[in-house]
Amino acid sequence: MSELFLGIDLGTGGVRVLAVRGDGQVIASHSVAFDKRESKLPAGWHEQDAQDWWQVAKQAIAGVVEQLKTQGQSLDAIKALAVDGTSGTVVGLDEAGEPVRPAMMYNDGRAVEEAKELAALAAREPQSPSGTIAASYAIAKVRWLATHETEAFHKVRCFVHQADYIVGKLTGERAVTDYSNALKMGFDLVTGTWPAWLGGLPGICERLPKVVAPGSYIASLREEVARELGLPAKVQVIAGATDGTAGFLASGARHIGDDNTTLGTTLVFKRLSGKPVFDPRGLISCHKLLGAVEEKEMWLPGAASNTGCEWMNAIKDNVKKFDADAEGRLPCDVLAYPLARAGERFPILAPQAQGFIERDVDHETEYAAKLQGVALVERLCYEALDAATGAVGKDVYATGGGSHSDIWMQLRADVTGRVYHRPSVPESAFGAAVLAAAGSHHPDLPAAIGAMVRIDRTFEPDNSRRAKYDELFTRFKSLLRERLEA
């Protein structure tokens, strides 16, 4: 009986679950979307009800269980699972492990002043170069809550992240996180501890979770939860990671200098580095993986842009049709910045940023311009990442829903002038399954990646288009600067 590993991915729009064998073959998959609710929050504020995460996660798991039963697969083959979630999303839990208020999401930008305060505190400890703190960081949002919603803050027994909340529901371990998620809560990956400056924040240190390494064992399923989900109680819950880190693990990137872009609702960037990289501006964070490659530690400097696929939601049923039509319209002379909501995190920190298109055009041209716009943003982000790391990235391993489009993949290669590889399963849920297997089956994380990830297709840049895209890129940077300064 081949062992199976579940990868559970919590995104902005819903939950996706994969059942994967130790050799990387996907046996079952199921996705469930969150109910859309009209937001009445101020611009730049983004919240979700964490209880919805759990209800939808249960539905997605149930869908995979039903598929396995239909196939005649034994559920006893499921050995372990891991959960990934959005980076910087935070929710406060009460004594019973329930949220005291809606979760503040990864792209919530309200905590600007709190971020400045915390950055000043962090700067007093130069021996630990943890960089600065941005408003998108979980710890800035915690500080905002302590300052502006004191009654809710005092009800909190522990602050956790999106993936942690689901792990708590599955295991009863409500106050544990992994150091990938804990990074934006202020955890110092260099020392492996919560930094001393957090001690100067009243009431916060005692509300922080226990931190473990991604890929490490947390607990087995609670018996009552196992019965409800139809899973064996012996299933091990392995510490997960942020969605961006999980996307990296699914990508196939495995050499120092390799890059990964996860193109989903947003653009998440990771580079495999043999040493930590810190950015005093707070635009870049640096994750870490357990183990070593090429006799070096595995560090993942990276960042996330709010630009991505979210603008496509209104036409998601016609994407293939628009895709086919866009191919003949590229390169596109009309420039677009397809930011669906106010606020940008990378390559610039601009809470006031708004998406735009240069002029009114037909729907087909607008679609092509926005595809191109995401690729131009991606190039700009890698330019910023190169500057921060002091090195030029090598090949790009592309994951996320946006990588399914051959036309978009080729466009991204053409715009950036780099070779793009698409893995067979370019999804964060697959990366979570890799972590589950690494923590319970394979010798280590590099071994799990090598055994499970396969490259589906490689896209070489079309050099005949390079001059045109260089021209468009220069004009795009100038136009973006003008719009942001207006």
Tab-separated table of C-alpha atoms in Angstrom:
chain	number	residue	atom	x	y	z
A	1	MET	CA	0.000	0.000	0.000
A	2	SER	CA	1.575	3.302	-1.144
A	3	GLU	CA	1.519	5.936	1.563
A	4	LEU	CA	-0.357	9.175	0.909
A	5	PHE	CA	0.278	12.706	2.121
A	6	LEU	CA	-2.283	15.517	2.254
A	7	GLY	CA	-1.317	19.075	1.390
A	8	ILE	CA	-3.836	21.700	2.538
A	9	ASP	CA	-3.494	25.187	1.045
A	10	LEU	CA	-5.412	28.132	2.500
A	11	GLY	CA	-5.442	31.028	0.092
A	12	THR	CA	-7.295	34.300	-0.216
A	13	GLY	CA	-10.240	32.814	-2.070
A	14	GLY	CA	-10.597	29.315	-0.670
A	15	VAL	CA	-8.993	26.016	0.337
A	16	ARG	CA	-7.379	23.385	-1.885
A	17	VAL	CA	-6.411	19.880	-0.748
A	18	LEU	CA	-4.246	17.345	-2.593
A	19	ALA	CA	-3.587	13.682	-1.777
A	20	VAL	CA	-0.092	12.832	-3.049
A	21	ARG	CA	2.023	9.678	-3.074
A	22	GLY	CA	5.624	9.668	-1.933
A	23	ASP	CA	6.764	9.646	-5.558
A	24	GLY	CA	4.813	12.832	-6.325
A	25	GLN	CA	1.774	11.332	-8.055
A	26	VAL	CA	-1.420	13.232	-7.211
A	27	ILE	CA	-4.206	10.783	-6.429
A	28	ALA	CA	-7.032	13.154	-5.498
A	29	SER	CA	-7.705	16.892	-5.293
A	30	HIS	CA	-10.572	19.118	-4.238
A	31	SER	CA	-11.090	22.878	-3.871
A	32	VAL	CA	-13.789	24.869	-2.092
A	33	ALA	CA	-14.146	28.654	-2.349
A	34	PHE	CA	-14.957	31.005	0.505
A	35	ASP	CA	-18.302	32.767	0.305
A	36	LYS	CA	-17.825	36.246	-1.056
A	37	ARG	CA	-18.915	38.996	1.302
A	38	GLU	CA	-19.131	42.674	0.554
A	39	SER	CA	-16.481	44.572	2.457
A	40	LYS	CA	-17.410	47.736	4.313
A	41	LEU	CA	-13.899	48.270	5.626
A	42	PRO	CA	-11.826	51.372	4.918
A	43	ALA	CA	-9.555	51.285	1.869
A	44	GLY	CA	-6.485	49.163	2.494
A	45	TRP	CA	-8.112	47.105	5.263
A	46	HIS	CA	-8.745	43.406	4.566
A	47	GLU	CA	-10.308	40.921	6.964
A	48	GLN	CA	-11.798	37.416	6.897
A	49	ASP	CA	-13.732	35.317	9.388
A	50	ALA	CA	-11.287	32.618	10.532
A	51	GLN	CA	-14.170	30.270	11.352
A	52	ASP	CA	-14.931	30.229	7.619
A	53	TRP	CA	-11.421	28.864	7.010
A	54	TRP	CA	-12.169	25.824	9.146
A	55	GLN	CA	-15.593	25.127	7.693
A	56	VAL	CA	-14.283	25.362	4.134
A	57	ALA	CA	-11.163	23.328	4.977
A	58	LYS	CA	-13.387	20.522	6.278
A	59	GLN	CA	-15.384	20.569	3.046
A	60	ALA	CA	-12.224	20.421	0.930
A	61	ILE	CA	-10.810	17.526	2.980
A	62	ALA	CA	-14.141	15.714	2.729
A	63	GLY	CA	-14.015	16.095	-1.055
A	64	VAL	CA	-10.623	14.376	-1.208
A	65	VAL	CA	-11.744	11.628	1.164
A	66	GLU	CA	-14.772	10.938	-1.025
A	67	GLN	CA	-12.584	10.750	-4.140
A	68	LEU	CA	-10.234	8.288	-2.463
A	69	LYS	CA	-13.147	6.103	-1.424
A	70	THR	CA	-14.573	6.179	-4.942
A	71	GLN	CA	-11.197	5.054	-6.300
A	72	GLY	CA	-11.069	2.196	-3.817
A	73	GLN	CA	-8.070	3.715	-2.058
A	74	SER	CA	-7.584	2.754	1.563
A	75	LEU	CA	-7.753	5.759	3.859
A	76	ASP	CA	-5.252	3.974	6.108
A	77	ALA	CA	-2.657	4.892	3.476
A	78	ILE	CA	-2.828	8.535	4.602
A	79	LYS	CA	0.241	8.955	6.778
A	80	ALA	CA	0.563	12.702	7.313
A	81	LEU	CA	-0.677	16.154	6.339
A	82	ALA	CA	0.620	19.695	6.407
A	83	VAL	CA	-1.078	23.076	6.037
A	84	ASP	CA	0.122	26.269	4.377
A	85	GLY	CA	-1.489	29.703	4.561
A	86	THR	CA	-1.050	33.334	3.604
A	87	SER	CA	1.999	35.086	5.079
A	88	GLY	CA	1.345	37.859	7.575
A	89	THR	CA	-2.300	36.981	8.180
A	90	VAL	CA	-3.000	36.932	11.922
A	91	VAL	CA	-5.900	36.048	14.202
A	92	GLY	CA	-6.228	36.282	17.977
A	93	LEU	CA	-7.708	33.251	19.761
A	94	ASP	CA	-9.464	33.184	23.122
A	95	GLU	CA	-9.170	30.575	25.864
A	96	ALA	CA	-11.367	28.159	23.890
A	97	GLY	CA	-9.267	28.551	20.752
A	98	GLU	CA	-11.855	30.646	18.908
A	99	PRO	CA	-11.220	33.993	17.189
A	100	VAL	CA	-12.017	37.093	19.212
A	101	ARG	CA	-12.510	39.144	16.027
A	102	PRO	CA	-12.040	38.716	12.254
A	103	ALA	CA	-8.527	37.877	11.091
A	104	MET	CA	-6.418	40.678	9.622
A	105	MET	CA	-5.199	39.469	6.256
A	106	TYR	CA	-1.738	39.486	4.712
A	107	ASN	CA	-2.570	42.546	2.551
A	108	ASP	CA	-4.126	44.615	5.345
A	109	GLY	CA	-2.201	47.881	5.414
A	110	ARG	CA	-3.679	49.715	8.389
A	111	ALA	CA	-0.741	49.263	10.796
A	112	VAL	CA	1.565	51.839	9.200
A	113	GLU	CA	2.347	53.792	12.370
A	114	GLU	CA	2.687	50.617	14.430
A	115	ALA	CA	5.165	49.261	11.877
A	116	LYS	CA	7.294	52.398	12.220
A	117	GLU	CA	7.247	52.059	16.013
A	118	LEU	CA	8.276	48.399	15.883
A	119	ALA	CA	10.957	49.042	13.271
A	120	ALA	CA	12.515	51.596	15.619
A	121	LEU	CA	12.517	49.050	18.441
A	122	ALA	CA	14.014	46.333	16.236
A	123	ALA	CA	16.751	48.700	15.075
A	124	ARG	CA	18.084	48.883	18.638
A	125	GLU	CA	19.334	45.303	18.327
A	126	PRO	CA	21.930	45.513	15.528
A	127	GLN	CA	23.438	42.178	16.553
A	128	SER	CA	20.396	40.511	14.991
A	129	PRO	CA	19.945	41.980	11.478
A	130	SER	CA	16.277	41.192	11.156
A	131	GLY	CA	15.536	44.159	8.912
A	132	THR	CA	12.671	46.513	9.483
A	133	ILE	CA	8.963	45.872	10.062
A	134	ALA	CA	6.312	46.595	7.413
A	135	ALA	CA	2.591	47.223	7.903
A	136	SER	CA	1.910	43.835	6.276
A	137	TYR	CA	3.719	42.049	9.126
A	138	ALA	CA	1.610	40.130	11.612
A	139	ILE	CA	3.354	41.749	14.573
A	140	ALA	CA	2.407	45.230	13.322
A	141	LYS	CA	-1.234	44.151	13.180
A	142	VAL	CA	-1.008	42.700	16.691
A	143	ARG	CA	0.369	46.012	17.910
A	144	TRP	CA	-2.433	47.856	16.104
A	145	LEU	CA	-4.993	45.678	17.885
A	146	ALA	CA	-3.352	46.318	21.266
A	147	THR	CA	-3.523	50.058	20.611
A	148	HIS	CA	-6.910	50.451	18.922
A	149	GLU	CA	-9.049	47.515	20.126
A	150	THR	CA	-7.834	46.953	23.671
A	151	GLU	CA	-10.918	44.997	24.779
A	152	ALA	CA	-10.478	42.445	21.984
A	153	PHE	CA	-6.705	42.328	22.604
A	154	HIS	CA	-7.117	41.423	26.259
A	155	LYS	CA	-9.439	38.542	25.334
A	156	VAL	CA	-6.682	36.982	23.230
A	157	ARG	CA	-4.720	34.080	24.729
A	158	CYS	CA	-2.593	33.471	21.647
A	159	PHE	CA	-2.018	35.084	18.264
A	160	VAL	CA	-1.635	32.613	15.408
A	161	HIS	CA	-1.521	32.582	11.625
A	162	GLN	CA	-3.904	31.206	9.025
A	163	ALA	CA	-2.293	27.750	8.797
A	164	ASP	CA	-1.878	27.572	12.593
A	165	TYR	CA	-5.594	28.029	13.183
A	166	ILE	CA	-6.381	24.965	11.059
A	167	VAL	CA	-3.626	22.955	12.755
A	168	GLY	CA	-5.151	23.877	16.097
A	169	LYS	CA	-8.548	22.638	14.986
A	170	LEU	CA	-7.023	19.395	13.700
A	171	THR	CA	-4.830	18.606	16.704
A	172	GLY	CA	-5.945	20.695	19.671
A	173	GLU	CA	-2.474	22.333	19.684
A	174	ARG	CA	-3.733	25.917	19.496
A	175	ALA	CA	-0.538	27.806	20.252
A	176	VAL	CA	2.032	26.433	17.824
A	177	THR	CA	3.390	27.877	14.585
A	178	ASP	CA	6.273	27.215	12.201
A	179	TYR	CA	9.171	29.594	11.774
A	180	SER	CA	8.157	30.356	8.180
A	181	ASN	CA	4.880	31.864	9.378
A	182	ALA	CA	6.462	33.278	12.551
A	183	LEU	CA	8.904	35.431	10.565
A	184	LYS	CA	6.384	38.250	10.137
A	185	MET	CA	5.434	37.961	13.795
A	186	GLY	CA	8.980	39.113	14.538
A	187	PHE	CA	10.669	35.730	15.097
A	188	ASP	CA	14.437	35.894	14.554
A	189	LEU	CA	15.533	33.065	12.250
A	190	VAL	CA	19.226	33.811	12.815
A	191	THR	CA	19.056	33.190	16.579
A	192	GLY	CA	16.005	30.924	16.495
A	193	THR	CA	14.291	32.965	19.222
A	194	TRP	CA	11.747	35.693	19.768
A	195	PRO	CA	13.832	38.906	19.874
A	196	ALA	CA	14.359	40.814	23.101
A	197	TRP	CA	12.707	43.976	21.743
A	198	LEU	CA	9.338	42.244	21.804
A	199	GLY	CA	9.633	42.218	25.584
A	200	GLY	CA	9.099	45.965	25.568
A	201	LEU	CA	5.581	45.563	24.186
A	202	PRO	CA	3.085	45.114	27.049
A	203	GLY	CA	1.042	41.925	26.834
A	204	ILE	CA	2.432	40.664	23.539
A	205	CYS	CA	5.178	38.180	24.472
A	206	GLU	CA	2.834	36.057	26.590
A	207	ARG	CA	0.443	35.848	23.645
A	208	LEU	CA	2.972	34.500	21.125
A	209	PRO	CA	2.880	30.858	19.953
A	210	LYS	CA	5.509	28.131	20.270
A	211	VAL	CA	7.695	27.985	17.135
A	212	VAL	CA	8.842	24.783	15.401
A	213	ALA	CA	10.611	24.099	12.097
A	214	PRO	CA	8.556	23.528	8.928
A	215	GLY	CA	8.435	19.791	8.302
A	216	SER	CA	8.558	18.826	11.985
A	217	TYR	CA	5.958	16.692	13.766
A	218	ILE	CA	3.312	18.555	15.784
A	219	ALA	CA	0.710	15.950	16.817
A	220	SER	CA	-1.725	13.396	15.487
A	221	LEU	CA	-5.343	14.201	14.678
A	222	ARG	CA	-7.799	14.599	17.524
A	223	GLU	CA	-9.983	11.501	17.570
A	224	GLU	CA	-13.255	13.419	17.298
A	225	VAL	CA	-11.925	15.462	14.371
A	226	ALA	CA	-10.619	12.333	12.656
A	227	ARG	CA	-14.087	10.766	12.943
A	228	GLU	CA	-15.768	13.888	11.584
A	229	LEU	CA	-13.385	14.081	8.610
A	230	GLY	CA	-13.360	10.341	7.936
A	231	LEU	CA	-9.583	10.138	8.430
A	232	PRO	CA	-7.535	7.691	10.501
A	233	ALA	CA	-6.667	9.137	13.920
A	234	LYS	CA	-3.043	8.066	13.390
A	235	VAL	CA	-2.534	10.709	10.673
A	236	GLN	CA	0.428	12.886	11.653
A	237	VAL	CA	0.109	16.663	11.411
A	238	ILE	CA	3.423	18.089	10.218
A	239	ALA	CA	4.352	21.766	10.565
A	240	GLY	CA	3.644	23.628	7.342
A	241	ALA	CA	4.766	27.003	6.041
A	242	THR	CA	3.549	30.159	4.350
A	243	ASP	CA	1.894	29.713	0.962
A	244	GLY	CA	4.890	31.304	-0.715
A	245	THR	CA	7.308	28.884	0.923
A	246	ALA	CA	5.050	25.950	0.056
A	247	GLY	CA	4.904	27.189	-3.531
A	248	PHE	CA	8.694	27.229	-3.593
A	249	LEU	CA	8.813	23.600	-2.446
A	250	ALA	CA	6.423	22.625	-5.241
A	251	SER	CA	8.455	24.454	-7.871
A	252	GLY	CA	11.469	22.205	-8.313
A	253	ALA	CA	13.966	24.986	-7.524
A	254	ARG	CA	16.900	23.293	-5.827
A	255	HIS	CA	20.119	25.120	-6.709
A	256	ILE	CA	21.587	28.238	-5.112
A	257	GLY	CA	20.363	31.198	-7.188
A	258	ASP	CA	17.187	29.524	-8.457
A	259	ASP	CA	14.067	31.693	-8.246
A	260	ASN	CA	10.422	30.851	-7.729
A	261	THR	CA	7.385	32.996	-8.505
A	262	THR	CA	4.039	31.826	-7.198
A	263	LEU	CA	1.409	33.588	-9.307
A	264	GLY	CA	-1.943	33.296	-7.611
A	265	THR	CA	-4.102	36.083	-6.244
A	266	THR	CA	-0.780	37.822	-5.643
A	267	LEU	CA	2.840	37.413	-6.815
A	268	VAL	CA	5.110	35.758	-4.250
A	269	PHE	CA	8.874	35.601	-4.845
A	270	LYS	CA	11.511	33.330	-3.322
A	271	ARG	CA	15.200	32.852	-4.148
A	272	LEU	CA	17.288	29.938	-2.865
A	273	SER	CA	20.326	31.425	-1.150
A	274	GLY	CA	23.127	29.923	0.899
A	275	LYS	CA	23.001	32.807	3.383
A	276	PRO	CA	20.402	35.100	4.924
A	277	VAL	CA	19.585	38.359	3.153
A	278	PHE	CA	18.038	41.324	4.944
A	279	ASP	CA	16.540	44.517	3.589
A	280	PRO	CA	16.504	47.573	5.888
A	281	ARG	CA	13.492	48.934	3.966
A	282	GLY	CA	11.353	45.979	5.057
A	283	LEU	CA	10.335	45.125	1.506
A	284	ILE	CA	12.097	41.759	1.555
A	285	SER	CA	11.797	39.038	4.167
A	286	CYS	CA	14.067	36.012	4.460
A	287	HIS	CA	12.630	32.599	5.207
A	288	LYS	CA	14.635	29.492	6.064
A	289	LEU	CA	14.246	25.804	5.290
A	290	LEU	CA	15.332	22.864	7.423
A	291	GLY	CA	18.424	21.114	6.056
A	292	ALA	CA	21.154	22.005	3.564
A	293	VAL	CA	21.840	22.024	-0.188
A	294	GLU	CA	25.250	22.229	-1.881
A	295	GLU	CA	26.696	22.123	1.671
A	296	LYS	CA	24.992	25.422	2.493
A	297	GLU	CA	22.024	26.385	4.621
A	298	MET	CA	18.795	26.955	2.714
A	299	TRP	CA	17.616	30.552	3.010
A	300	LEU	CA	14.757	32.022	0.996
A	301	PRO	CA	14.948	35.805	0.616
A	302	GLY	CA	11.804	37.018	-1.090
A	303	ALA	CA	8.812	39.280	-1.097
A	304	ALA	CA	5.216	39.532	-2.240
A	305	SER	CA	3.411	41.927	-4.567
A	306	ASN	CA	-0.318	42.543	-4.292
A	307	THR	CA	-0.445	42.343	-8.092
A	308	GLY	CA	-1.439	38.932	-9.430
A	309	CYS	CA	-4.498	37.122	-10.768
A	310	GLU	CA	-7.173	38.803	-8.663
A	311	TRP	CA	-8.175	41.123	-11.523
A	312	MET	CA	-9.196	38.017	-13.504
A	313	ASN	CA	-12.002	37.045	-11.104
A	314	ALA	CA	-14.652	38.866	-13.161
A	315	ILE	CA	-13.776	36.860	-16.303
A	316	LYS	CA	-12.618	33.564	-14.801
A	317	ASP	CA	-15.123	31.570	-16.888
A	318	ASN	CA	-13.706	33.009	-20.141
A	319	VAL	CA	-9.973	33.013	-19.369
A	320	LYS	CA	-9.091	30.390	-22.003
A	321	LYS	CA	-10.910	32.354	-24.710
A	322	PHE	CA	-9.214	35.612	-23.728
A	323	ASP	CA	-5.867	33.820	-23.470
A	324	ALA	CA	-6.062	32.543	-27.028
A	325	ASP	CA	-6.986	35.988	-28.333
A	326	ALA	CA	-4.237	37.730	-26.343
A	327	GLU	CA	-1.446	35.756	-27.996
A	328	GLY	CA	-1.786	37.746	-31.226
A	329	ARG	CA	-1.860	41.086	-29.369
A	330	LEU	CA	1.502	40.687	-27.634
A	331	PRO	CA	3.683	42.663	-27.226
A	332	CYS	CA	0.988	45.214	-26.348
A	333	ASP	CA	1.679	48.954	-26.673
A	334	VAL	CA	-0.972	49.752	-24.055
A	335	LEU	CA	0.481	49.641	-20.544
A	336	ALA	CA	-1.518	48.445	-17.550
A	337	TYR	CA	-0.834	48.004	-13.849
A	338	PRO	CA	-3.408	45.307	-12.922
A	339	LEU	CA	-3.651	45.949	-9.187
A	340	ALA	CA	-7.130	44.843	-8.104
A	341	ARG	CA	-7.157	46.596	-4.699
A	342	ALA	CA	-5.576	49.677	-3.231
A	343	GLY	CA	-2.070	49.218	-1.850
A	344	GLU	CA	1.199	47.624	-2.971
A	345	ARG	CA	3.887	45.789	-0.942
A	346	PHE	CA	6.639	45.031	-3.459
A	347	PRO	CA	8.726	46.165	-5.285
A	348	ILE	CA	7.541	49.381	-3.616
A	349	LEU	CA	5.681	49.963	-0.379
A	350	ALA	CA	2.760	52.167	-1.419
A	351	PRO	CA	-0.493	51.883	0.567
A	352	GLN	CA	-2.070	54.463	-1.777
A	353	ALA	CA	-1.225	52.597	-5.021
A	354	GLN	CA	-4.088	52.089	-7.482
A	355	GLY	CA	-4.262	49.906	-10.579
A	356	PHE	CA	-4.574	51.588	-13.961
A	357	ILE	CA	-4.615	51.114	-17.707
A	358	GLU	CA	-3.085	53.731	-19.968
A	359	ARG	CA	-6.195	54.366	-22.048
A	360	ASP	CA	-9.615	52.913	-22.884
A	361	VAL	CA	-9.384	49.882	-25.171
A	362	ASP	CA	-11.546	46.917	-26.120
A	363	HIS	CA	-11.839	44.011	-23.662
A	364	GLU	CA	-9.447	41.765	-25.570
A	365	THR	CA	-6.680	44.375	-25.678
A	366	GLU	CA	-7.252	45.220	-22.024
A	367	TYR	CA	-6.815	41.558	-21.153
A	368	ALA	CA	-3.548	41.320	-23.116
A	369	ALA	CA	-2.288	44.552	-21.521
A	370	LYS	CA	-2.997	43.221	-18.027
A	371	LEU	CA	-1.298	39.883	-18.707
A	372	GLN	CA	1.694	41.872	-19.867
A	373	GLY	CA	1.378	44.215	-16.886
A	374	VAL	CA	1.787	41.353	-14.420
A	375	ALA	CA	4.888	40.198	-16.311
A	376	LEU	CA	6.321	43.727	-16.189
A	377	VAL	CA	5.687	43.883	-12.440
A	378	GLU	CA	7.396	40.510	-12.108
A	379	ARG	CA	10.466	41.809	-13.952
A	380	LEU	CA	10.517	44.910	-11.756
A	381	CYS	CA	10.315	42.712	-8.645
A	382	TYR	CA	13.237	40.564	-9.741
A	383	GLU	CA	15.224	43.714	-10.462
A	384	ALA	CA	14.612	44.775	-6.861
A	385	LEU	CA	15.449	41.285	-5.542
A	386	ASP	CA	18.718	41.281	-7.501
A	387	ALA	CA	19.649	44.623	-5.966
A	388	ALA	CA	18.855	43.437	-2.441
A	389	THR	CA	20.743	40.141	-2.726
A	390	GLY	CA	23.672	41.507	-4.720
A	391	ALA	CA	23.297	38.721	-7.279
A	392	VAL	CA	21.381	38.023	-10.468
A	393	GLY	CA	18.918	35.162	-10.261
A	394	LYS	CA	19.196	32.085	-12.443
A	395	ASP	CA	16.205	30.168	-13.820
A	396	VAL	CA	12.659	30.817	-12.613
A	397	TYR	CA	10.477	27.944	-11.393
A	398	ALA	CA	6.864	29.055	-11.711
A	399	THR	CA	3.996	27.912	-9.509
A	400	GLY	CA	0.469	29.068	-8.710
A	401	GLY	CA	-2.684	29.110	-10.808
A	402	GLY	CA	-1.281	31.645	-13.263
A	403	SER	CA	1.443	29.215	-14.346
A	404	HIS	CA	-1.130	26.904	-15.959
A	405	SER	CA	-1.376	29.301	-18.935
A	406	ASP	CA	1.197	28.513	-21.643
A	407	ILE	CA	0.684	31.947	-23.180
A	408	TRP	CA	1.303	33.723	-19.884
A	409	MET	CA	4.352	31.565	-19.134
A	410	GLN	CA	5.906	32.388	-22.505
A	411	LEU	CA	5.073	36.066	-22.052
A	412	ARG	CA	6.778	36.127	-18.654
A	413	ALA	CA	9.888	34.491	-20.099
A	414	ASP	CA	9.916	37.008	-22.973
A	415	VAL	CA	9.438	40.046	-20.720
A	416	THR	CA	12.067	39.049	-18.150
A	417	GLY	CA	14.496	37.434	-20.613
A	418	ARG	CA	14.834	34.404	-18.318
A	419	VAL	CA	14.162	30.661	-18.650
A	420	TYR	CA	10.957	29.552	-16.905
A	421	HIS	CA	10.216	26.007	-15.728
A	422	ARG	CA	6.742	24.796	-14.817
A	423	PRO	CA	6.511	21.812	-12.480
A	424	SER	CA	3.926	19.114	-13.095
A	425	VAL	CA	1.907	20.278	-10.083
A	426	PRO	CA	2.615	24.018	-9.669
A	427	GLU	CA	0.557	24.511	-6.505
A	428	SER	CA	1.213	25.466	-2.908
A	429	ALA	CA	-0.936	22.530	-1.780
A	430	PHE	CA	1.605	20.228	-3.430
A	431	GLY	CA	4.409	21.957	-1.532
A	432	ALA	CA	2.495	21.360	1.696
A	433	ALA	CA	2.280	17.659	0.762
A	434	VAL	CA	6.060	17.677	0.187
A	435	LEU	CA	6.506	19.023	3.731
A	436	ALA	CA	4.166	16.341	5.095
A	437	ALA	CA	6.237	13.650	3.341
A	438	ALA	CA	9.547	15.208	4.409
A	439	GLY	CA	8.473	15.127	8.047
A	440	SER	CA	7.129	11.593	8.070
A	441	HIS	CA	8.513	9.538	5.166
A	442	HIS	CA	11.542	10.876	3.262
A	443	PRO	CA	14.958	11.327	4.948
A	444	ASP	CA	14.857	15.122	4.676
A	445	LEU	CA	13.370	18.014	2.726
A	446	PRO	CA	15.813	17.975	-0.231
A	447	ALA	CA	15.170	14.242	-0.614
A	448	ALA	CA	11.407	14.818	-0.603
A	449	ILE	CA	11.699	17.533	-3.264
A	450	GLY	CA	13.902	15.314	-5.429
A	451	ALA	CA	11.535	12.348	-5.158
A	452	MET	CA	8.260	14.195	-5.649
A	453	VAL	CA	8.711	17.244	-7.948
A	454	ARG	CA	8.790	16.820	-11.737
A	455	ILE	CA	9.212	19.548	-14.391
A	456	ASP	CA	6.358	19.557	-16.911
A	457	ARG	CA	7.608	22.140	-19.424
A	458	THR	CA	10.352	24.715	-19.940
A	459	PHE	CA	9.830	28.110	-21.636
A	460	GLU	CA	12.790	29.813	-23.303
A	461	PRO	CA	12.622	33.606	-23.900
A	462	ASP	CA	12.006	34.740	-27.482
A	463	ASN	CA	15.010	37.001	-28.048
A	464	SER	CA	13.404	38.582	-31.124
A	465	ARG	CA	11.003	40.364	-28.745
A	466	ARG	CA	13.591	41.438	-26.201
A	467	ALA	CA	14.167	44.965	-27.542
A	468	LYS	CA	10.431	45.707	-27.581
A	469	TYR	CA	9.908	44.451	-24.059
A	470	ASP	CA	12.934	46.417	-22.839
A	471	GLU	CA	11.300	49.545	-24.290
A	472	LEU	CA	7.942	48.739	-22.698
A	473	PHE	CA	9.613	47.993	-19.353
A	474	THR	CA	11.391	51.356	-19.306
A	475	ARG	CA	8.150	53.149	-20.126
A	476	PHE	CA	6.238	51.093	-17.537
A	477	LYS	CA	8.634	52.066	-14.744
A	478	SER	CA	8.347	55.725	-15.679
A	479	LEU	CA	4.544	55.633	-15.859
A	480	LEU	CA	4.258	53.746	-12.567
A	481	ARG	CA	6.476	56.313	-10.845
A	482	GLU	CA	4.394	59.184	-12.222
A	483	ARG	CA	1.107	57.622	-11.065
A	484	LEU	CA	2.410	56.891	-7.567
A	485	GLU	CA	3.800	60.397	-7.129
A	486	ALA	CA	0.638	62.086	-8.418
